[in-house]
Short mmCIF file of C-alpha atoms and ligand atoms in Angstrom, two decimals:
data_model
loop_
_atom_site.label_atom_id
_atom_site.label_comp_id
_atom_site.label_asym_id
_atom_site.label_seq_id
_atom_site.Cartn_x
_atom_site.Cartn_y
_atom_site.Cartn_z
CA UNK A 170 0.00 0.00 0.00
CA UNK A 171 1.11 3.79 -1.08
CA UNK A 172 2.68 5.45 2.20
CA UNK A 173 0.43 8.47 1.13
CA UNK A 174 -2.94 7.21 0.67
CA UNK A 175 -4.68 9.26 2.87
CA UNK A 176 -5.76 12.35 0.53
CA UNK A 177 -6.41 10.23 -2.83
CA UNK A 178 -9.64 8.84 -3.65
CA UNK A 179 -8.53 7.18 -6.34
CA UNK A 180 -5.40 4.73 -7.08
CA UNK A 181 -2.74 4.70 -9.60
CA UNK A 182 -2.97 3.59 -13.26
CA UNK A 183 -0.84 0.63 -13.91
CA UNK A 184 1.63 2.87 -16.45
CA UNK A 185 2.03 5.19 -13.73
CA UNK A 186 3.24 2.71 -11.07
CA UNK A 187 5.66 1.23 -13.96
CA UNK A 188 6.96 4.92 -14.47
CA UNK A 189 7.06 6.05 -10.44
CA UNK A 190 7.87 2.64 -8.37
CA UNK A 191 11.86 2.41 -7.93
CA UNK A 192 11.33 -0.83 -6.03
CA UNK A 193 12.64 -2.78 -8.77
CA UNK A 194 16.23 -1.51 -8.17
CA UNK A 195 16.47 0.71 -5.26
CA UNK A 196 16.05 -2.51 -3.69
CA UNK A 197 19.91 -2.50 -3.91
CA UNK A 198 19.97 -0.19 -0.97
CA UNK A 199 17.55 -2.27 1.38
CA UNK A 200 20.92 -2.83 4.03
CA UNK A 201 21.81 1.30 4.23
CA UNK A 202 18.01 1.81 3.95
CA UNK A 203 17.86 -0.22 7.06
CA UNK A 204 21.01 0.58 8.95
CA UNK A 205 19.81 4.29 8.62
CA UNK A 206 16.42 3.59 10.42
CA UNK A 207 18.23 1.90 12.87
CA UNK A 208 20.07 4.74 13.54
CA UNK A 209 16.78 7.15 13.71
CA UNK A 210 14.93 4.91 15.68
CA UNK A 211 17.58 5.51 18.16
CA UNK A 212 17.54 9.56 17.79
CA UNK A 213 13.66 9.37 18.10
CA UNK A 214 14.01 7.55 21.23
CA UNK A 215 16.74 9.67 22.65
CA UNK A 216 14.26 12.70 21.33
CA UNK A 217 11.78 11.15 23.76
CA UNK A 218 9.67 10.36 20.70
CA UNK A 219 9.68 6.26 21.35
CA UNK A 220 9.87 4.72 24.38
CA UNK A 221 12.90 2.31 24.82
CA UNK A 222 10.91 -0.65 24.33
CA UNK A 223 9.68 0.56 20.84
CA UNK A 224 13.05 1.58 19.81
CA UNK A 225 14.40 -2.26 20.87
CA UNK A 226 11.68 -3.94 19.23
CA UNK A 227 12.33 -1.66 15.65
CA UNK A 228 15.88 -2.42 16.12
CA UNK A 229 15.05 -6.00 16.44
CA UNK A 230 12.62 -6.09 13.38
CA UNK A 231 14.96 -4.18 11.25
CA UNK A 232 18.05 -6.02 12.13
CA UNK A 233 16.38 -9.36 11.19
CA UNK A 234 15.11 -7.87 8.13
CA UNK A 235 18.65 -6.52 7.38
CA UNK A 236 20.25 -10.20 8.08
CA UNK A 237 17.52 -11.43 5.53
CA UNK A 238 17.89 -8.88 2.85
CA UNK A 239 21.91 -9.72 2.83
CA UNK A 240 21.19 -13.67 2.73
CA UNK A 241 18.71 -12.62 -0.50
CA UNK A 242 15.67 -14.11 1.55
CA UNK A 243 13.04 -11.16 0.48
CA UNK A 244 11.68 -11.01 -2.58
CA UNK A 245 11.34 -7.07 -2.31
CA UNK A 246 9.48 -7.39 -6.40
CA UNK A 247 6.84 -9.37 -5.42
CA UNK A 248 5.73 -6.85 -2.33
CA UNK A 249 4.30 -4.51 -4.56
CA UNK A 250 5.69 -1.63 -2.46
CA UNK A 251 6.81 1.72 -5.00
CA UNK A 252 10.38 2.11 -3.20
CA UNK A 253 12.54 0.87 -0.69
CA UNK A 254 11.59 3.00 2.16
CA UNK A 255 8.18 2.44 1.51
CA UNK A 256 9.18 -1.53 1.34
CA UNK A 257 11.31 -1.14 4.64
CA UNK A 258 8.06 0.71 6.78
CA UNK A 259 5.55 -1.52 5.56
CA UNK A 260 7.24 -4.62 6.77
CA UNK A 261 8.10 -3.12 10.13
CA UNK A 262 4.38 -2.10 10.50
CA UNK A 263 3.49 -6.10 9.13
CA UNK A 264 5.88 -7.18 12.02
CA UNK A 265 5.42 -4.50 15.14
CA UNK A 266 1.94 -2.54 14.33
CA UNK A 267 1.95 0.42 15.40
CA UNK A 268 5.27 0.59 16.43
CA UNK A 269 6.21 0.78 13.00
CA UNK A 270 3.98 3.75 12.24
CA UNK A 271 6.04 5.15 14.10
CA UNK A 272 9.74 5.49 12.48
CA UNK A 273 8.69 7.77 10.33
CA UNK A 274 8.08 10.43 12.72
CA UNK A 275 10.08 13.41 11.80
CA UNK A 276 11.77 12.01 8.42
CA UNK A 277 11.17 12.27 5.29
CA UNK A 278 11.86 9.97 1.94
CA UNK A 279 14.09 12.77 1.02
CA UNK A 280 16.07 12.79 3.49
CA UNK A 281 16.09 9.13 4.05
CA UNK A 282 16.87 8.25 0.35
CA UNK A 283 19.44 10.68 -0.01
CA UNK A 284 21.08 8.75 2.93
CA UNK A 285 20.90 5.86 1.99
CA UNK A 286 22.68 6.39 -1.57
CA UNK A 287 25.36 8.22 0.24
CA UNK A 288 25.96 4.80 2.36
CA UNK A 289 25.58 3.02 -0.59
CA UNK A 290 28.20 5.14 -2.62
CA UNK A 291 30.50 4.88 0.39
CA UNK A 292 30.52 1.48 0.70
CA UNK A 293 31.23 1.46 -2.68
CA UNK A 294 33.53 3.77 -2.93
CA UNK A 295 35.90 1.98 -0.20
CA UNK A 296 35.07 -1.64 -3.20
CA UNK A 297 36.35 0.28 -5.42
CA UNK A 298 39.19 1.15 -4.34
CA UNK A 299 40.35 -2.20 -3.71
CA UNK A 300 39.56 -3.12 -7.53
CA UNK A 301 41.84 -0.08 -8.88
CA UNK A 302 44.61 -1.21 -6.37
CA UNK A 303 44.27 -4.26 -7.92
CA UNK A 304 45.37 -2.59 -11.32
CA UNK A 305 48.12 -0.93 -10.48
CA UNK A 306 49.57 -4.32 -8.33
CA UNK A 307 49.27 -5.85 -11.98
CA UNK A 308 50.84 -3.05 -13.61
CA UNK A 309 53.53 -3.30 -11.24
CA UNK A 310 53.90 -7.31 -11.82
CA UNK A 311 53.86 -7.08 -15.72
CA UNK A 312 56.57 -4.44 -15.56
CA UNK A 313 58.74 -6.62 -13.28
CA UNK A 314 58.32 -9.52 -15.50
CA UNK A 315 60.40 -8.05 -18.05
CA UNK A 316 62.18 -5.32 -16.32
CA UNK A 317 64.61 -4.75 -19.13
CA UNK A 318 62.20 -4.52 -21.82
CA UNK A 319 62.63 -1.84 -24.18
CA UNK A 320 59.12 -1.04 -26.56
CA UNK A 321 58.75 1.99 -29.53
CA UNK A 322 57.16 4.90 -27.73
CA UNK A 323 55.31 6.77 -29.92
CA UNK A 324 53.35 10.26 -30.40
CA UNK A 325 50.96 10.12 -33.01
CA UNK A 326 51.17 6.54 -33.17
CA UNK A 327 54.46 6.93 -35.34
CA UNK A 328 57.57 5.57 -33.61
CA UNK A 329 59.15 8.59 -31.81
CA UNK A 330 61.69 7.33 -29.10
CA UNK A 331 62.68 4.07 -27.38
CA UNK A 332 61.22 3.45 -23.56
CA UNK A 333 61.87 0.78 -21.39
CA UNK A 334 58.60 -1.48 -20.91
CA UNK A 335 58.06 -0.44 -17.49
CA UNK A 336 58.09 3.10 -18.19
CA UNK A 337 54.68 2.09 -20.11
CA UNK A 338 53.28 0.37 -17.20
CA UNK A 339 53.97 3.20 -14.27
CA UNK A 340 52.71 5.47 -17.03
CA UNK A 341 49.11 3.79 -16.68
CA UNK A 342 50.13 3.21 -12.88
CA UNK A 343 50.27 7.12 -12.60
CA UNK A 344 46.90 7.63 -13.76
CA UNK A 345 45.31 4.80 -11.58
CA UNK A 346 46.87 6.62 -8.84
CA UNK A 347 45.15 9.80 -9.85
CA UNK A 348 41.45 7.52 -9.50
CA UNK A 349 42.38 6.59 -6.54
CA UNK A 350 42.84 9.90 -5.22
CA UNK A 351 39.71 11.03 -6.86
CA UNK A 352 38.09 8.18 -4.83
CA UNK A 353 39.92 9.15 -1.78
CA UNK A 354 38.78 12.93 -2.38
CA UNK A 355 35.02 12.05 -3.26
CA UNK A 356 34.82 10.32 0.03
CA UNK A 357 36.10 13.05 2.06
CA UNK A 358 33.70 15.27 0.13
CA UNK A 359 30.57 13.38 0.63
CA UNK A 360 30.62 12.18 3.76
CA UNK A 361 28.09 14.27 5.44
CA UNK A 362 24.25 13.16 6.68
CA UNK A 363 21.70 14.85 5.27
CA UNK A 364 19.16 12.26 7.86
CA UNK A 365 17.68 15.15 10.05
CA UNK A 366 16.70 17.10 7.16
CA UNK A 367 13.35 15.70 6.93
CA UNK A 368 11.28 16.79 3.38
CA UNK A 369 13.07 19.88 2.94
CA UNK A 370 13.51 22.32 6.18
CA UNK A 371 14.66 20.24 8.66
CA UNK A 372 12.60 18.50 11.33
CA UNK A 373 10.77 20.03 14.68
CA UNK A 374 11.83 17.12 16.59
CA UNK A 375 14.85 17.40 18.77
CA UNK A 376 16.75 14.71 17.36
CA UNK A 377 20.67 15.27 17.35
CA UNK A 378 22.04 15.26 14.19
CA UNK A 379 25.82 15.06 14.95
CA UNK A 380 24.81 11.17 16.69
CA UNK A 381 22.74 10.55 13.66
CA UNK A 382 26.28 11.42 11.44
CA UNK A 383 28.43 9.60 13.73
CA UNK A 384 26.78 6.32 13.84
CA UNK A 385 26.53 6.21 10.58
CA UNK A 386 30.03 6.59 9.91
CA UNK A 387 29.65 10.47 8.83
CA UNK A 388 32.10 12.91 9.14
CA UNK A 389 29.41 15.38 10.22
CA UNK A 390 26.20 15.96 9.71
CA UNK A 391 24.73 18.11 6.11
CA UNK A 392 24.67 21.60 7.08
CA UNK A 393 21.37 23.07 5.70
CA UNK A 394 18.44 20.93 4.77
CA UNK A 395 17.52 22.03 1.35
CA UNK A 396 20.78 21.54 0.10
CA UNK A 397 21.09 18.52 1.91
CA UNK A 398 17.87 16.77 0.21
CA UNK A 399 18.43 18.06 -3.25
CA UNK A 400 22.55 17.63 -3.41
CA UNK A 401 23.81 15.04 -5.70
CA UNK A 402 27.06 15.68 -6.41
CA UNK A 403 28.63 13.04 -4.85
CA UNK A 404 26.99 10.96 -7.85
CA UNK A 405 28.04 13.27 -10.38
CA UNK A 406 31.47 12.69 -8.47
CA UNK A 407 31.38 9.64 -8.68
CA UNK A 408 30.74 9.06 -12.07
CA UNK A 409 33.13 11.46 -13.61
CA UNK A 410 35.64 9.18 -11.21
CA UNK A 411 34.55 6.25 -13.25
CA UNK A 412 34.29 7.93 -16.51
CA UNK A 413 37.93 9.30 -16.41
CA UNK A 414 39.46 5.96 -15.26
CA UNK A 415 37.09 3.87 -17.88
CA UNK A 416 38.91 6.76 -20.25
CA UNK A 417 42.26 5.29 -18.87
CA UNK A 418 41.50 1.47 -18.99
CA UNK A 419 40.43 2.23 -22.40
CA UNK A 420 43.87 3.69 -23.02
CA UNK A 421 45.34 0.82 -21.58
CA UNK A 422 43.14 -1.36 -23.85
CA UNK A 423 43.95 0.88 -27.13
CA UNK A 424 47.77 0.37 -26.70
CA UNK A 425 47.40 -3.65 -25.80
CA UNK A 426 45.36 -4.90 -28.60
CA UNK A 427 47.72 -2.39 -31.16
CA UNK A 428 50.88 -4.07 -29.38
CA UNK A 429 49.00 -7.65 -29.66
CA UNK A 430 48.32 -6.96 -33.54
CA UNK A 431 50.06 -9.24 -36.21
CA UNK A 432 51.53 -6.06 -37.43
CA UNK A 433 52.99 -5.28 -33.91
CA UNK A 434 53.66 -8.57 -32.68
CA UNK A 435 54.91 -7.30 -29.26
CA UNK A 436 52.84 -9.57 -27.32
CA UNK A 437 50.28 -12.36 -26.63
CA UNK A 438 47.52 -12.53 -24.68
CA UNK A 439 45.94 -15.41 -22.00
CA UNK A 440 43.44 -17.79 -23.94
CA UNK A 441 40.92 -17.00 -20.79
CA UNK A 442 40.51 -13.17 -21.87
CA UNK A 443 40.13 -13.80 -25.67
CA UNK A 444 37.99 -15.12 -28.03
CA UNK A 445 37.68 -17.27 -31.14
CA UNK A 446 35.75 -16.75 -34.83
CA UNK A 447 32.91 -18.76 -35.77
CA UNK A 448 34.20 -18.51 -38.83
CA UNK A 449 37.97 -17.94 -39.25
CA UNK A 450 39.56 -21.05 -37.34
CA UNK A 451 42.76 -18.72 -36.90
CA UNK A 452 41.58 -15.89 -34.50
CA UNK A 453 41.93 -15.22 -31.35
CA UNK A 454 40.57 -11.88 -30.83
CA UNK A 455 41.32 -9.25 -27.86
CA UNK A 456 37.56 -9.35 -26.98
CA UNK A 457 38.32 -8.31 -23.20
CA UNK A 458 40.14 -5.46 -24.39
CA UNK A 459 37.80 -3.91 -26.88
CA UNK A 460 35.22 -4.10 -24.02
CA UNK A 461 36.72 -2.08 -22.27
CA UNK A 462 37.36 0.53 -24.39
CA UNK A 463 33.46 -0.32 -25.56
CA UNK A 464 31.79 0.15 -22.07
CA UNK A 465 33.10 3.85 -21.47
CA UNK A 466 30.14 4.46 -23.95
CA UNK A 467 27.59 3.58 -21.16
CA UNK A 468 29.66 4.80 -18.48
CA UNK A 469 30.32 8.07 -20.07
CA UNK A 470 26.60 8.18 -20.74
CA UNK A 471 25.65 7.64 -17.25
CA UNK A 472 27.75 10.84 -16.17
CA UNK A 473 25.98 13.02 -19.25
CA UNK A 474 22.66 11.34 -18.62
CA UNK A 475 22.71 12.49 -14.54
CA UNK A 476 24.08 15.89 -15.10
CA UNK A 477 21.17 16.70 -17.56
CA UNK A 478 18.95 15.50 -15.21
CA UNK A 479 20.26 17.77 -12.45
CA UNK A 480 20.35 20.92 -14.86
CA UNK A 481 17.88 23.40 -14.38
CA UNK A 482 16.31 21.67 -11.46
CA UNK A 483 14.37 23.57 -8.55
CA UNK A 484 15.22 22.94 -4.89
CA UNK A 485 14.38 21.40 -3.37
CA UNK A 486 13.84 17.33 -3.80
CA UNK A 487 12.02 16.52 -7.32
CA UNK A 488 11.62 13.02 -8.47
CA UNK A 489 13.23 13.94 -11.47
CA UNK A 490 16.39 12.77 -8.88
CA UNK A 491 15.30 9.29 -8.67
CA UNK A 492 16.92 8.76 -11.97
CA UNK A 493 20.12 9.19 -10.20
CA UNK A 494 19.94 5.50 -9.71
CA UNK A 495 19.83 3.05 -11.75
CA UNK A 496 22.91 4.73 -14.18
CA UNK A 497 24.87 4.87 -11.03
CA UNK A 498 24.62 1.25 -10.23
CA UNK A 499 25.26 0.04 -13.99
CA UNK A 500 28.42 2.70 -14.26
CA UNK A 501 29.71 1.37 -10.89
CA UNK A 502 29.39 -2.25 -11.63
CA UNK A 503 30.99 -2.25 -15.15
CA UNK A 504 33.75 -0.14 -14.04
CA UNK A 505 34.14 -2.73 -11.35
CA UNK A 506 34.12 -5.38 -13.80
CA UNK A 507 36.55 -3.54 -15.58
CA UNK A 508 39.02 -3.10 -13.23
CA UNK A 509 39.58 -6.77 -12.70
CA UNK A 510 39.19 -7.93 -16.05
CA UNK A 511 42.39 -5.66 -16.92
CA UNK A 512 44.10 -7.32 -13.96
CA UNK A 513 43.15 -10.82 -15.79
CA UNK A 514 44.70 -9.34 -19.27
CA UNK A 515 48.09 -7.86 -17.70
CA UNK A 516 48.21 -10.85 -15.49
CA UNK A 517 48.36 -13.03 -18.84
CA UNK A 518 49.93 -11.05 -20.97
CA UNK A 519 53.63 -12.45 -22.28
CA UNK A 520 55.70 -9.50 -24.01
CA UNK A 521 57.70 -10.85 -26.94
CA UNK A 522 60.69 -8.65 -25.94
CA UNK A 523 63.00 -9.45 -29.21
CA UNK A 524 60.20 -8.32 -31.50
CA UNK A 525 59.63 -5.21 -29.22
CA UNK A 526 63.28 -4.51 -29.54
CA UNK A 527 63.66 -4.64 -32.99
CA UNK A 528 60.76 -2.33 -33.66
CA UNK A 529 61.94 0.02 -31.10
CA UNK A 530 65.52 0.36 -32.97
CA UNK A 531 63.50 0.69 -36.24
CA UNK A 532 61.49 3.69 -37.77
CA UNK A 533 64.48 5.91 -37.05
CA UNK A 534 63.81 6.71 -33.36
CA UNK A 535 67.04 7.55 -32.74
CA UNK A 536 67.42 11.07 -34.58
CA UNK A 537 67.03 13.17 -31.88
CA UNK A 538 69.95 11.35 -30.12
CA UNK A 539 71.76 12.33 -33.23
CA UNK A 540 71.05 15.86 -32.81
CA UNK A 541 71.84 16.05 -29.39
CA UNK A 542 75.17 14.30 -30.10
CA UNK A 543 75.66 17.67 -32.58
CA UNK A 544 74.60 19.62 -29.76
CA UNK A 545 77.50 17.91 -28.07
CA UNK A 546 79.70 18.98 -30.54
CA UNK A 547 78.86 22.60 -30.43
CA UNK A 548 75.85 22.79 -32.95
CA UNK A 549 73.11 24.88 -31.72
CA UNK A 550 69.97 22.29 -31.63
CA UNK A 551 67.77 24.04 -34.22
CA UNK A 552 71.08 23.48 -36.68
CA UNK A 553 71.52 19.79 -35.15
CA UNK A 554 67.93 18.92 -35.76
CA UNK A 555 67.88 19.91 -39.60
CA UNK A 556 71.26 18.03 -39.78
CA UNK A 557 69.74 14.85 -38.48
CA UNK A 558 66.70 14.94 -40.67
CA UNK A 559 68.75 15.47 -43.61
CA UNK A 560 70.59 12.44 -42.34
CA UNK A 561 67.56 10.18 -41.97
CA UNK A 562 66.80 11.57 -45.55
CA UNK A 563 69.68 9.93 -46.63
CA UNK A 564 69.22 6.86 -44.81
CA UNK A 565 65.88 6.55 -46.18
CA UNK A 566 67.51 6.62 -49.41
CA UNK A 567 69.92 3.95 -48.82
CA UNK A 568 66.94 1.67 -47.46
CA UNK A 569 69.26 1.53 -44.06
CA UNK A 570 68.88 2.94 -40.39
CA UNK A 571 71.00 5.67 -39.68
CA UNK A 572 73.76 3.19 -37.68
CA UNK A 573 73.90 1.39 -40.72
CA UNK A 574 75.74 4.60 -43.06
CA UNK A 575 79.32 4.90 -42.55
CA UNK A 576 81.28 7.66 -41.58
CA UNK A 577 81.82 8.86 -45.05
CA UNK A 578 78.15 9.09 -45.69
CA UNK A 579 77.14 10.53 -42.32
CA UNK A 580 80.20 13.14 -42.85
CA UNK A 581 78.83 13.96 -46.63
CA UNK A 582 76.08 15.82 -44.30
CA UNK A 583 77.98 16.65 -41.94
CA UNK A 584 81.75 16.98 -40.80
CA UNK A 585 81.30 17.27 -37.25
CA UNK A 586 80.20 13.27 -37.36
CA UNK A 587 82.64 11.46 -35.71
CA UNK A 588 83.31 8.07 -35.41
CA UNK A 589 82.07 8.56 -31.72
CA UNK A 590 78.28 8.70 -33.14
CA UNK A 591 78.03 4.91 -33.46
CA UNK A 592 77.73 4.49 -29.70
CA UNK A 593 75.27 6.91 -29.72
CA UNK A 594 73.27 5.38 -31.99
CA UNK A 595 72.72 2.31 -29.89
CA UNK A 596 69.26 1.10 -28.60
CA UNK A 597 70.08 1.24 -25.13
CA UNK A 598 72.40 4.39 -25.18
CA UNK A 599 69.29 7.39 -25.88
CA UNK A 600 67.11 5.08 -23.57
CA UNK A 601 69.69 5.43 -20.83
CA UNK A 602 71.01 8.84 -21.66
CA UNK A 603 67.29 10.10 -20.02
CA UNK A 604 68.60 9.55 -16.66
CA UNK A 605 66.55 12.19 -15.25
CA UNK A 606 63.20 11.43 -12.91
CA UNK A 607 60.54 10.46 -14.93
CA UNK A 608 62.77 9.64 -17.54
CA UNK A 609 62.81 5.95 -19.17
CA UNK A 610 66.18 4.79 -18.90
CA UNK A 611 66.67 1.69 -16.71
CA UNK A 612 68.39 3.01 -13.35
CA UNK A 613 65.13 5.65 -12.89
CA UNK A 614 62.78 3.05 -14.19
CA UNK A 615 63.98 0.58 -12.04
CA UNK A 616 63.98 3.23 -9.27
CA UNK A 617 60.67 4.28 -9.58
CA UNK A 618 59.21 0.65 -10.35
CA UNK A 619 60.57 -0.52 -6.33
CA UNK A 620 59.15 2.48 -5.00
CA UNK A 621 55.99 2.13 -6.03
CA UNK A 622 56.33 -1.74 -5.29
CA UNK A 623 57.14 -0.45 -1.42
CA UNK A 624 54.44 1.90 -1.67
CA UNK A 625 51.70 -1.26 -2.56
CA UNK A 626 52.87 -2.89 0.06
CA UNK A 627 52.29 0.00 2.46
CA UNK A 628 49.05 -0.50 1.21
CA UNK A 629 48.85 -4.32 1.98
N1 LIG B 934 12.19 6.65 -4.65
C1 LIG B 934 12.47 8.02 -4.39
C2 LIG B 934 13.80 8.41 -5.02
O1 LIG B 934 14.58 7.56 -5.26
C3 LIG B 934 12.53 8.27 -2.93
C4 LIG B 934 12.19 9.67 -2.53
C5 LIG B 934 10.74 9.92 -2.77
N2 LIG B 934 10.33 11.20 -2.29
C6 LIG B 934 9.18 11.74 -2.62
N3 LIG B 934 8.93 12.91 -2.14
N4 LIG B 934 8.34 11.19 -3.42
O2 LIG B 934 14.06 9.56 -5.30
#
């Protein structure tokens, strides 16, 4: 039965119940729906609005019904209730009478669902982090498989310089460090109870709102009630935290399946993350990886989807805001999802370093260390870097990388080549030469690999 029957003579159409009941997956927040009338019950009591023995048997009822909920013993669907509040009081008033007409004294669904998706966020939140972790521990791993591993870097997917395979990895471990400080932030952010608010200007009974926050693992309690019912922010937050690092695992996923091309060659992935043809008996396709570039699509559209919602919208509470919902929960879960199915790619993933090193001394990456070895010899760089193009024009010519002309040929562009240039010209010597922090070559890379390894285990 509607909690608002009283003033309507007449029920509501079937379409209209299919359009306004959130039942069907608010459901999801039956435990913080529960915890959080727990945790009024109590202020109500302490308010002198319930006796003890009404507060003990709603904490009874609602405790059972929470232990129930989390063993997947209610089927919430077939209640016929519109949301999860509504689901919550009318099984308290099934159970205790009276007593149950009761918890509602003073709050509002406004205040109580804006709650409860801040617990739920939370909790998910803290899941969350756990799952990015979980990336960059991979990350971590697949650069100390093959610690010496040099790959083509390259800017606009043309092969620029030489970097040492771990270099790639911390690059992607730097951004999942930047989620997990957006996560970190978010949390900080959000954790405030609006429960005390009631509809919209607060509530006349003298319940105390910093006990409310506190037992409910707040930081402190919302500080004005209209904002507090019609805030959702921490969704919006939350979502653009998703979106950006679904924008990095599809990054991630971009460079893999190039690198696991034919024409690449750099590496293979596990059997148990890709998939076969129906038709061509050869493939094996990077299915895991394409998803997750795939998914930002919904993810993204989740973010756009909330915001446009929000836009324009009066305080205070509007139902428009129960679409908050059900893109949160979808853009949650297949981030989720896709934060461990990257940790099943890079945990399979075997880097054919030979083929990776031959690519990376091809393509003529090493021209700038040419320049800078004319810088060496006096040449101002702008001078230098027209030299070495000139010289790569020849090689180009001669079908050969530049290590490959001899002296006379590299001297026909310039005199100031030396002998000494054929070091220089070595795979390893420009990836070691950028000695500097941040820089690729193998002492920093190493370096900066064992910190973060000490930092993960900091972590646990
Ligand atoms: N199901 C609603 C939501 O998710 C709960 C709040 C309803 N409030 C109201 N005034 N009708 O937004």
């Amino acid at each position: 039965m509607a909690l608002w029957g009283g003033r309507f003579a007449a029920g509501s159409s079937n379409m209209f119940r299919q359009v306004n009941d959130s039942l069907p997956f608010d459901q999801a927040m039956a435990a913080q729906d529960m915890e959080g009338s727990i945790v009024w019950s109590r202020a109500l009591a302490k308010a002198g609005v319930l006796t003890s023995e009404e507060q003990q048997q709603l904490e009874a009822a609602l405790s059972e019904l929470k232990a129930q909920a989390e063993a997947g013993e209610i089927d919430f669907n077939a209640s016929g209730e519109e949301d999860i509040h509504s689901f919550v009081e009318a099984a308290l008033i099934d159970k205790l009478g009276d007593v149950g007409r009761k918890l509602h004294t003073g709050r509002s669904r406004n205040d109580q669902v804006a709650t409860d998706f801040r617990l739920w966020c939370r909790t998910h939140i803290e899941s969350l982090k756990t799952d990015v972790t979980a990336v960059v521990r991979s990350l971590l791993h697949t650069a100390s498989r093959h610690q010496q591993a040099i790959i083509p870097g390259y800017t606009h997917l043309q092969r620029a310089q030489p970097i040492r395979f771990p270099h790639w990895c911390l690059a992607y471990v730097e951004m999942f460090k930047r989620d997990l400080s957006r996560l970190n932030d978010l949390h900080a952010r959000m954790n405030q109870c609006p429960l005390g608010s009631g509809a919209l200007a607060g509530t006349t009974y003298p319940v105390d709102r910093h006990e409310i926050a506190e037992q409910l693992g707040f930081t402190s309690p919302c500080l004005n009630s209209l904002d507090a019912v019609s805030d959702r922010d921490f969704v919006l937050e939350l979502l653009f935290t998703a979106s950006t690092s679904m924008m990095h695992l599809s990054r991630l996923a971009e460079d893999l399946i190039f690198y696991n091309s034919g024409e690449a060659g750099f590496l293979q992935l596990g059997d148990s993350v890709t998939s076969g043809s129906s038709l061509m008996p050869q493939k094996k396709n990077p299915d895991a990886l394409e998803l997750l570039r795939g998914k930002c699509g919904r993810v993204f559209g989740h973010l756009q989807a909330l915001l446009v919602t929000m836009k324009g919208l009066p305080l205070a509470y509007n139902k428009d805001m129960q679409e908050d919902k059900e893109g949160a929960f979808d853009a949650v879960n297949q981030w989720h999802c896709c934060l461990c199915i990257a940790c099943e790619v890079l945990d399979s993933l075997a880097l054919n370093e030979e083929r990776c090193r031959i690519a990376a001394a091809q393509g003529y990456s090493n021209a700038t260390e040419l320049a800078d070895y004319l810088v060496g010899k006096g040449i101002p760089f702008r001078t230098a870097h027209d030299i070495s193009g000139q010289v790569v024009l020849l090689a180009l010519e001669h079908n050969a990388p530049i290590e490959d002309l001899s002296l006379e040929q590299l001297q026909s562009v310039c005199s100031d080549i030396d002998e000494d240039v054929y070091p220089v010209l070595q795979l390893e010597y420009g990836v070691d030469k950028r000695n500097i922090l941040g820089g690729t070559s193998a002492e920093t890379v190493t370096k900066a690999l064992y910190q973060e390894l000490e930092n993960m285990d900091k972590l646990g």
